[in-house]
Amino acid sequence: MSSPHLRTYAERALQHKNPAAKLLLETIERKKSNLAVSVDVASAKDFLAIIDVVGPFVCLIKTHIDIIHDFTPSLITDLQALSVKHDFVIFEDRKFADIGNTVALQYSSGVHKIASWSHITNAHPVPGPSIISGLSSVGLPLGRGLLLLAEMSTKGSLASGSYTEAAVQMAREHRNFVIGFIAQRRMDGIGTTPDESIPDEDFLILTPGVGLDVSGDGMGQQYRTPRQVVLDSGCDVIIVGRGIYGKDPSLVEAISAQAQRYRDDGWAAYLARIKP
Ligand code: 5BU
């Protein structure tokens, strides 16, 4: 079988057994969008307003729920209603990084109860495989999926080389729950296990650090274009934050136009990639 990035999202959706991975691939295909918007704003009102504007153009909304200063449980009800209205998947970018017992509690409990509403979450591989066991004890029965942080978009990131390889190896050993990676390129063929021994391996690659107008943010973030990310590097989903909503969440028309622009670029890059 050909490398996953040369197949259509629809074909890949049929192969995936994890419900969250399946849902994401089906949503991408249905909406013809591989755009995820990262809604990193501090007020609940702005958060919901941006999501309502970009909702029609995205396959996924990425949250940092702990940024919201006026969080109440009703925000989750509102987020879920928007997810149904606009047909998008939810990904809480929690970046868990502790021992299995602690991450299981952080994932299931506390103020945010992430596992109860977020289809996908992510974790640093730094503690070793026990972080996956801890999170899967909560998320697997709920049909959730996990992404491992194999690489980061920041200048000087330590997640590279043998660390990235070890992340891929950990994922291969937990394929029912680990659906892919946060990374800057495809991870197929990386690590010690030869590709051929896992013929149906298909990890989703979700990629932050995407921008069309600037190359950085002055705080270590590095941006590449949707074309570089999807066509040249073979990634599956582009994650865009400030490139879409800038500094002013009230500029509804500008936000809508930017979301369409990134959606169109991401999709054009995908079509160019799968073209025979
Ligand atoms: P930006 O506004 O497009 O720069 O936002 C990028 C988002 O992606 C932001 O929420 C980060 O926390 C997140 N991110 C990232 O930028 N780079 C990474 O390597 C990882 C996450 Br992992």
mmCIF file of C-alpha atoms and ligand atoms in Angstrom:
data_model
loop_
_atom_site.group_PDB
_atom_site.id
_atom_site.type_symbol
_atom_site.label_atom_id
_atom_site.label_comp_id
_atom_site.label_asym_id
_atom_site.label_seq_id
_atom_site.Cartn_x
_atom_site.Cartn_y
_atom_site.Cartn_z
ATOM 1 C CA MET A 1 0.000 0.000 0.000
ATOM 2 C CA SER A 2 1.217 3.531 -0.767
ATOM 3 C CA SER A 3 2.422 5.907 1.928
ATOM 4 C CA PRO A 4 -0.597 7.402 3.784
ATOM 5 C CA HIS A 5 0.016 10.923 2.540
ATOM 6 C CA LEU A 6 -0.463 9.795 -1.067
ATOM 7 C CA ARG A 7 -3.924 8.402 -0.299
ATOM 8 C CA THR A 8 -7.117 10.440 0.062
ATOM 9 C CA TYR A 9 -8.449 11.381 3.466
ATOM 10 C CA ALA A 10 -11.593 9.354 2.659
ATOM 11 C CA GLU A 11 -9.586 6.190 1.919
ATOM 12 C CA ARG A 12 -7.639 6.639 5.113
ATOM 13 C CA ALA A 13 -10.830 7.146 7.142
ATOM 14 C CA LEU A 14 -12.002 3.675 6.109
ATOM 15 C CA GLN A 15 -8.779 2.084 7.408
ATOM 16 C CA HIS A 16 -8.586 3.790 10.786
ATOM 17 C CA LYS A 17 -9.971 1.917 13.770
ATOM 18 C CA ASN A 18 -9.708 4.666 16.383
ATOM 19 C CA PRO A 19 -13.039 6.599 16.430
ATOM 20 C CA ALA A 20 -11.412 10.029 16.895
ATOM 21 C CA ALA A 21 -9.025 9.502 13.959
ATOM 22 C CA LYS A 22 -11.882 8.244 11.810
ATOM 23 C CA LEU A 23 -14.036 11.237 12.747
ATOM 24 C CA LEU A 24 -11.264 13.701 11.920
ATOM 25 C CA LEU A 25 -10.507 12.143 8.530
ATOM 26 C CA GLU A 26 -14.210 11.947 7.648
ATOM 27 C CA THR A 27 -14.719 15.568 8.704
ATOM 28 C CA ILE A 28 -11.756 16.734 6.588
ATOM 29 C CA GLU A 29 -13.201 14.948 3.566
ATOM 30 C CA ARG A 30 -16.790 16.122 4.153
ATOM 31 C CA LYS A 31 -15.802 19.774 4.591
ATOM 32 C CA LYS A 32 -12.925 19.729 2.107
ATOM 33 C CA SER A 33 -10.790 21.389 4.753
ATOM 34 C CA ASN A 34 -7.547 20.350 6.425
ATOM 35 C CA LEU A 35 -7.495 23.588 8.420
ATOM 36 C CA ALA A 36 -7.491 23.607 12.219
ATOM 37 C CA VAL A 37 -7.819 26.906 14.018
ATOM 38 C CA SER A 38 -6.099 27.344 17.375
ATOM 39 C CA VAL A 39 -8.273 29.723 19.396
ATOM 40 C CA ASP A 40 -5.818 31.185 21.895
ATOM 41 C CA VAL A 41 -7.798 34.016 23.462
ATOM 42 C CA ALA A 42 -8.478 34.750 27.115
ATOM 43 C CA SER A 43 -12.180 35.646 27.199
ATOM 44 C CA ALA A 44 -15.010 33.162 26.798
ATOM 45 C CA LYS A 45 -16.932 35.635 24.647
ATOM 46 C CA ASP A 46 -14.072 36.097 22.158
ATOM 47 C CA PHE A 47 -13.397 32.356 22.170
ATOM 48 C CA LEU A 48 -16.961 31.487 21.140
ATOM 49 C CA ALA A 49 -17.219 34.405 18.698
ATOM 50 C CA ILE A 50 -14.085 33.355 16.783
ATOM 51 C CA ILE A 51 -15.189 29.725 16.671
ATOM 52 C CA ASP A 52 -18.585 30.711 15.303
ATOM 53 C CA VAL A 53 -16.902 32.707 12.517
ATOM 54 C CA VAL A 54 -14.236 30.175 11.500
ATOM 55 C CA GLY A 55 -16.421 27.106 12.164
ATOM 56 C CA PRO A 56 -17.669 26.648 8.580
ATOM 57 C CA PHE A 57 -14.090 26.514 7.245
ATOM 58 C CA VAL A 58 -12.370 24.140 9.662
ATOM 59 C CA CYS A 59 -12.130 20.423 10.304
ATOM 60 C CA LEU A 60 -10.948 20.983 13.852
ATOM 61 C CA ILE A 61 -10.834 23.581 16.610
ATOM 62 C CA LYS A 62 -7.788 23.468 18.880
ATOM 63 C CA THR A 63 -8.182 24.823 22.391
ATOM 64 C CA HIS A 64 -6.006 25.812 25.351
ATOM 65 C CA ILE A 65 -8.888 25.763 27.777
ATOM 66 C CA ASP A 66 -6.703 26.886 30.717
ATOM 67 C CA ILE A 67 -6.133 30.265 29.017
ATOM 68 C CA ILE A 68 -9.783 31.312 29.477
ATOM 69 C CA HIS A 69 -10.002 33.615 32.494
ATOM 70 C CA ASP A 70 -13.791 33.416 32.873
ATOM 71 C CA PHE A 71 -14.175 29.672 32.298
ATOM 72 C CA THR A 72 -17.376 28.020 33.510
ATOM 73 C CA PRO A 73 -18.660 24.538 32.609
ATOM 74 C CA SER A 74 -21.290 26.148 30.376
ATOM 75 C CA LEU A 75 -18.475 27.180 28.015
ATOM 76 C CA ILE A 76 -18.028 23.502 27.200
ATOM 77 C CA THR A 77 -21.732 23.125 26.462
ATOM 78 C CA ASP A 78 -21.474 26.122 24.104
ATOM 79 C CA LEU A 79 -18.330 24.731 22.458
ATOM 80 C CA GLN A 80 -20.012 21.382 21.897
ATOM 81 C CA ALA A 81 -23.052 23.105 20.396
ATOM 82 C CA LEU A 82 -20.780 24.946 17.944
ATOM 83 C CA SER A 83 -19.005 21.684 17.143
ATOM 84 C CA VAL A 84 -22.364 20.196 16.119
ATOM 85 C CA LYS A 85 -23.527 23.368 14.318
ATOM 86 C CA HIS A 86 -20.367 23.676 12.222
ATOM 87 C CA ASP A 87 -19.272 20.016 12.131
ATOM 88 C CA PHE A 88 -15.766 20.154 13.585
ATOM 89 C CA VAL A 89 -13.625 17.989 15.856
ATOM 90 C CA ILE A 90 -12.264 19.336 19.175
ATOM 91 C CA PHE A 91 -8.601 19.047 20.199
ATOM 92 C CA GLU A 92 -7.486 20.302 23.615
ATOM 93 C CA ASP A 93 -3.759 21.041 23.231
ATOM 94 C CA ARG A 94 -3.028 20.088 26.855
ATOM 95 C CA LYS A 95 0.490 18.701 26.321
ATOM 96 C CA PHE A 96 0.374 16.284 29.247
ATOM 97 C CA ALA A 97 3.836 15.476 30.591
ATOM 98 C CA ASP A 98 3.593 13.694 33.986
ATOM 99 C CA ILE A 99 3.430 10.160 35.407
ATOM 100 C CA GLY A 100 0.544 7.924 34.344
ATOM 101 C CA ASN A 101 -1.491 8.320 37.525
ATOM 102 C CA THR A 102 -1.259 12.107 37.497
ATOM 103 C CA VAL A 103 -2.092 12.549 33.814
ATOM 104 C CA ALA A 104 -5.096 10.226 34.169
ATOM 105 C CA LEU A 105 -6.420 12.548 36.901
ATOM 106 C CA GLN A 106 -5.569 15.717 34.965
ATOM 107 C CA TYR A 107 -7.321 14.318 31.896
ATOM 108 C CA SER A 108 -10.490 13.116 33.632
ATOM 109 C CA SER A 109 -10.926 15.536 36.527
ATOM 110 C CA GLY A 110 -10.194 19.038 37.784
ATOM 111 C CA VAL A 111 -12.080 22.075 36.582
ATOM 112 C CA HIS A 112 -11.885 21.221 32.896
ATOM 113 C CA LYS A 113 -12.654 17.465 32.693
ATOM 114 C CA ILE A 114 -10.919 17.390 29.304
ATOM 115 C CA ALA A 115 -11.648 13.753 28.465
ATOM 116 C CA SER A 116 -15.397 14.357 28.677
ATOM 117 C CA TRP A 117 -15.448 16.784 25.731
ATOM 118 C CA SER A 118 -12.183 16.777 23.759
ATOM 119 C CA HIS A 119 -12.065 14.187 20.972
ATOM 120 C CA ILE A 120 -8.284 14.482 20.742
ATOM 121 C CA THR A 121 -5.560 15.560 23.138
ATOM 122 C CA ASN A 122 -1.770 15.379 23.152
ATOM 123 C CA ALA A 123 1.170 14.446 25.354
ATOM 124 C CA HIS A 124 4.912 14.862 25.536
ATOM 125 C CA PRO A 125 6.651 11.484 25.251
ATOM 126 C CA VAL A 126 9.260 12.570 27.823
ATOM 127 C CA PRO A 127 7.938 10.400 30.724
ATOM 128 C CA GLY A 128 8.019 7.228 28.538
ATOM 129 C CA PRO A 129 5.192 4.799 27.631
ATOM 130 C CA SER A 130 3.458 5.068 31.026
ATOM 131 C CA ILE A 131 2.026 8.433 29.987
ATOM 132 C CA ILE A 132 0.138 6.662 27.203
ATOM 133 C CA SER A 133 -1.129 3.941 29.559
ATOM 134 C CA GLY A 134 -2.341 6.562 32.030
ATOM 135 C CA LEU A 135 -4.175 8.631 29.420
ATOM 136 C CA SER A 136 -5.587 5.633 27.554
ATOM 137 C CA SER A 137 -7.100 4.246 30.774
ATOM 138 C CA VAL A 138 -9.372 7.317 30.664
ATOM 139 C CA GLY A 139 -9.608 8.133 26.957
ATOM 140 C CA LEU A 140 -9.854 4.762 25.234
ATOM 141 C CA PRO A 141 -13.236 3.780 26.774
ATOM 142 C CA LEU A 142 -14.562 7.176 25.616
ATOM 143 C CA GLY A 143 -13.345 6.699 22.031
ATOM 144 C CA ARG A 144 -10.718 9.460 22.312
ATOM 145 C CA GLY A 145 -7.407 9.712 20.463
ATOM 146 C CA LEU A 146 -3.939 10.874 21.493
ATOM 147 C CA LEU A 147 -1.230 12.709 19.558
ATOM 148 C CA LEU A 148 2.380 12.505 20.711
ATOM 149 C CA LEU A 149 4.572 15.586 20.421
ATOM 150 C CA ALA A 150 7.308 14.195 18.194
ATOM 151 C CA GLU A 151 8.556 17.631 17.119
ATOM 152 C CA MET A 152 7.825 21.263 17.915
ATOM 153 C CA SER A 153 7.674 24.349 15.718
ATOM 154 C CA THR A 154 9.864 26.500 17.957
ATOM 155 C CA LYS A 155 13.413 27.581 17.300
ATOM 156 C CA GLY A 156 15.891 25.385 19.204
ATOM 157 C CA SER A 157 13.335 22.656 20.013
ATOM 158 C CA LEU A 158 14.893 19.676 21.819
ATOM 159 C CA ALA A 159 12.345 17.293 20.270
ATOM 160 C CA SER A 160 14.484 16.001 17.408
ATOM 161 C CA GLY A 161 16.700 13.088 16.388
ATOM 162 C CA SER A 162 16.585 10.087 18.722
ATOM 163 C CA TYR A 163 13.873 11.735 20.841
ATOM 164 C CA THR A 164 11.566 11.938 17.814
ATOM 165 C CA GLU A 165 12.431 8.349 16.877
ATOM 166 C CA ALA A 166 11.571 7.155 20.379
ATOM 167 C CA ALA A 167 8.229 8.974 20.175
ATOM 168 C CA VAL A 168 7.394 7.134 16.952
ATOM 169 C CA GLN A 169 8.382 3.834 18.520
ATOM 170 C CA MET A 170 6.137 4.518 21.534
ATOM 171 C CA ALA A 171 3.245 5.319 19.220
ATOM 172 C CA ARG A 172 3.725 2.068 17.280
ATOM 173 C CA GLU A 173 3.323 0.141 20.495
ATOM 174 C CA HIS A 174 -0.009 1.860 21.329
ATOM 175 C CA ARG A 175 -1.721 2.211 17.992
ATOM 176 C CA ASN A 176 -5.242 1.768 19.344
ATOM 177 C CA PHE A 177 -4.989 5.076 21.220
ATOM 178 C CA VAL A 178 -2.102 7.014 19.642
ATOM 179 C CA ILE A 179 -3.505 8.282 16.340
ATOM 180 C CA GLY A 180 -0.563 10.380 15.256
ATOM 181 C CA PHE A 181 1.821 13.182 16.034
ATOM 182 C CA ILE A 182 2.267 16.865 16.389
ATOM 183 C CA ALA A 183 5.212 17.180 14.023
ATOM 184 C CA GLN A 184 6.647 19.219 11.178
ATOM 185 C CA ARG A 185 6.864 16.363 8.626
ATOM 186 C CA ARG A 186 5.705 12.781 8.100
ATOM 187 C CA MET A 187 6.959 10.239 10.578
ATOM 188 C CA ASP A 188 6.612 7.182 8.281
ATOM 189 C CA GLY A 189 9.823 5.222 8.139
ATOM 190 C CA ILE A 190 11.269 6.950 11.200
ATOM 191 C CA GLY A 191 12.546 4.826 14.072
ATOM 192 C CA THR A 192 13.903 1.342 14.372
ATOM 193 C CA THR A 193 10.977 -0.709 13.070
ATOM 194 C CA PRO A 194 11.148 -1.062 9.303
ATOM 195 C CA ASP A 195 8.068 0.329 7.581
ATOM 196 C CA GLU A 196 7.246 -2.934 5.764
ATOM 197 C CA SER A 197 6.598 -4.731 9.044
ATOM 198 C CA ILE A 198 3.614 -2.431 9.690
ATOM 199 C CA PRO A 199 1.899 -2.307 6.292
ATOM 200 C CA ASP A 200 -1.221 -0.443 7.386
ATOM 201 C CA GLU A 201 0.551 2.136 9.536
ATOM 202 C CA ASP A 202 -1.157 5.504 9.177
ATOM 203 C CA PHE A 203 -0.318 8.195 11.691
ATOM 204 C CA LEU A 204 -1.993 11.574 11.332
ATOM 205 C CA ILE A 205 0.386 14.520 11.299
ATOM 206 C CA LEU A 206 -1.030 17.755 12.744
ATOM 207 C CA THR A 207 1.268 20.710 12.264
ATOM 208 C CA PRO A 208 1.398 24.065 14.067
ATOM 209 C CA GLY A 209 3.664 26.912 13.064
ATOM 210 C CA VAL A 210 1.707 27.797 9.911
ATOM 211 C CA GLY A 211 1.458 31.345 8.575
ATOM 212 C CA LEU A 212 1.213 33.018 5.189
ATOM 213 C CA ASP A 213 2.304 36.536 6.063
ATOM 214 C CA VAL A 214 5.121 36.358 8.623
ATOM 215 C CA SER A 215 7.983 33.952 9.375
ATOM 216 C CA GLY A 216 7.977 34.232 13.176
ATOM 217 C CA ASP A 217 6.425 35.952 16.195
ATOM 218 C CA GLY A 218 9.510 37.265 17.988
ATOM 219 C CA MET A 219 9.009 34.656 20.742
ATOM 220 C CA GLY A 220 10.550 31.601 19.064
ATOM 221 C CA GLN A 221 7.599 30.564 16.918
ATOM 222 C CA GLN A 222 8.534 29.715 13.298
ATOM 223 C CA TYR A 223 6.005 29.754 10.460
ATOM 224 C CA ARG A 224 5.852 27.861 7.185
ATOM 225 C CA THR A 225 3.158 28.108 4.517
ATOM 226 C CA PRO A 226 0.355 25.563 4.056
ATOM 227 C CA ARG A 227 2.015 24.486 0.799
ATOM 228 C CA GLN A 228 5.351 23.810 2.505
ATOM 229 C CA VAL A 229 3.631 21.918 5.304
ATOM 230 C CA VAL A 230 1.108 19.842 3.322
ATOM 231 C CA LEU A 231 2.754 19.394 -0.077
ATOM 232 C CA ASP A 232 6.495 19.498 0.669
ATOM 233 C CA SER A 233 6.421 17.899 4.142
ATOM 234 C CA GLY A 234 3.368 15.633 3.735
ATOM 235 C CA CYS A 235 1.544 16.777 6.880
ATOM 236 C CA ASP A 236 -2.214 16.201 7.180
ATOM 237 C CA VAL A 237 -3.653 19.141 9.118
ATOM 238 C CA ILE A 238 -2.450 22.746 9.276
ATOM 239 C CA ILE A 239 -2.920 24.451 12.639
ATOM 240 C CA VAL A 240 -3.239 28.225 12.434
ATOM 241 C CA GLY A 241 -3.811 30.653 15.287
ATOM 242 C CA ARG A 242 -2.906 34.330 15.093
ATOM 243 C CA GLY A 243 -2.539 34.187 11.309
ATOM 244 C CA ILE A 244 -6.336 33.955 11.223
ATOM 245 C CA TYR A 245 -7.643 36.148 14.040
ATOM 246 C CA GLY A 246 -4.698 38.524 14.484
ATOM 247 C CA LYS A 247 -4.918 40.757 17.513
ATOM 248 C CA ASP A 248 -8.548 41.818 17.237
ATOM 249 C CA PRO A 249 -11.193 39.118 17.622
ATOM 250 C CA SER A 250 -13.977 41.588 16.784
ATOM 251 C CA LEU A 251 -12.965 41.865 13.106
ATOM 252 C CA VAL A 252 -15.419 39.229 11.964
ATOM 253 C CA GLU A 253 -15.108 39.800 8.236
ATOM 254 C CA ALA A 254 -11.322 39.790 8.286
ATOM 255 C CA ILE A 255 -11.280 36.580 10.327
ATOM 256 C CA SER A 256 -13.703 34.878 7.995
ATOM 257 C CA ALA A 257 -11.653 35.917 4.942
ATOM 258 C CA GLN A 258 -8.409 34.685 6.491
ATOM 259 C CA ALA A 259 -9.973 31.340 7.448
ATOM 260 C CA GLN A 260 -11.160 30.841 3.863
ATOM 261 C CA ARG A 261 -7.736 31.802 2.554
ATOM 262 C CA TYR A 262 -5.937 29.229 4.712
ATOM 263 C CA ARG A 263 -8.576 26.588 4.019
ATOM 264 C CA ASP A 264 -8.193 27.099 0.261
ATOM 265 C CA ASP A 265 -4.383 27.007 0.412
ATOM 266 C CA GLY A 266 -4.320 23.896 2.592
ATOM 267 C CA TRP A 267 -6.775 22.082 0.338
ATOM 268 C CA ALA A 268 -4.979 23.074 -2.868
ATOM 269 C CA ALA A 269 -1.725 21.731 -1.409
ATOM 270 C CA TYR A 270 -3.447 18.448 -0.537
ATOM 271 C CA LEU A 271 -4.941 18.081 -4.035
ATOM 272 C CA ALA A 272 -1.500 18.702 -5.551
ATOM 273 C CA ARG A 273 -0.056 16.065 -3.207
ATOM 274 C CA ILE A 274 -2.449 13.240 -4.074
ATOM 275 C CA LYS A 275 -2.438 13.981 -7.814
ATOM 276 C CA PRO A 276 -1.059 10.917 -9.628
HETATM 277 P P1 5BU B 1 -0.024 30.605 16.296
HETATM 278 O O1 5BU B 1 -0.795 31.790 16.740
HETATM 279 O O2 5BU B 1 -0.449 30.107 14.889
HETATM 280 O O3 5BU B 1 1.468 30.775 16.415
HETATM 281 O O4 5BU B 1 -0.463 29.460 17.332
HETATM 282 C C1 5BU B 1 0.070 28.176 17.283
HETATM 283 C C2 5BU B 1 -0.628 27.267 18.295
HETATM 284 O O5 5BU B 1 -0.089 25.961 18.200
HETATM 285 C C3 5BU B 1 -0.476 27.678 19.749
HETATM 286 O O6 5BU B 1 -1.672 27.330 20.419
HETATM 287 C C4 5BU B 1 0.655 26.831 20.275
HETATM 288 O O7 5BU B 1 0.497 26.517 21.639
HETATM 289 C C5 5BU B 1 0.525 25.577 19.439
HETATM 290 N N1 5BU B 1 1.807 24.895 19.158
HETATM 291 C C6 5BU B 1 2.822 25.464 18.416
HETATM 292 O O8 5BU B 1 2.705 26.598 17.978
HETATM 293 N N2 5BU B 1 3.960 24.742 18.159
HETATM 294 C C7 5BU B 1 4.153 23.505 18.603
HETATM 295 O O9 5BU B 1 5.170 22.875 18.328
HETATM 296 C C8 5BU B 1 3.100 22.931 19.374
HETATM 297 C C9 5BU B 1 1.953 23.639 19.615
HETATM 298 BR BR1 5BU B 1 3.284 21.223 19.987
#
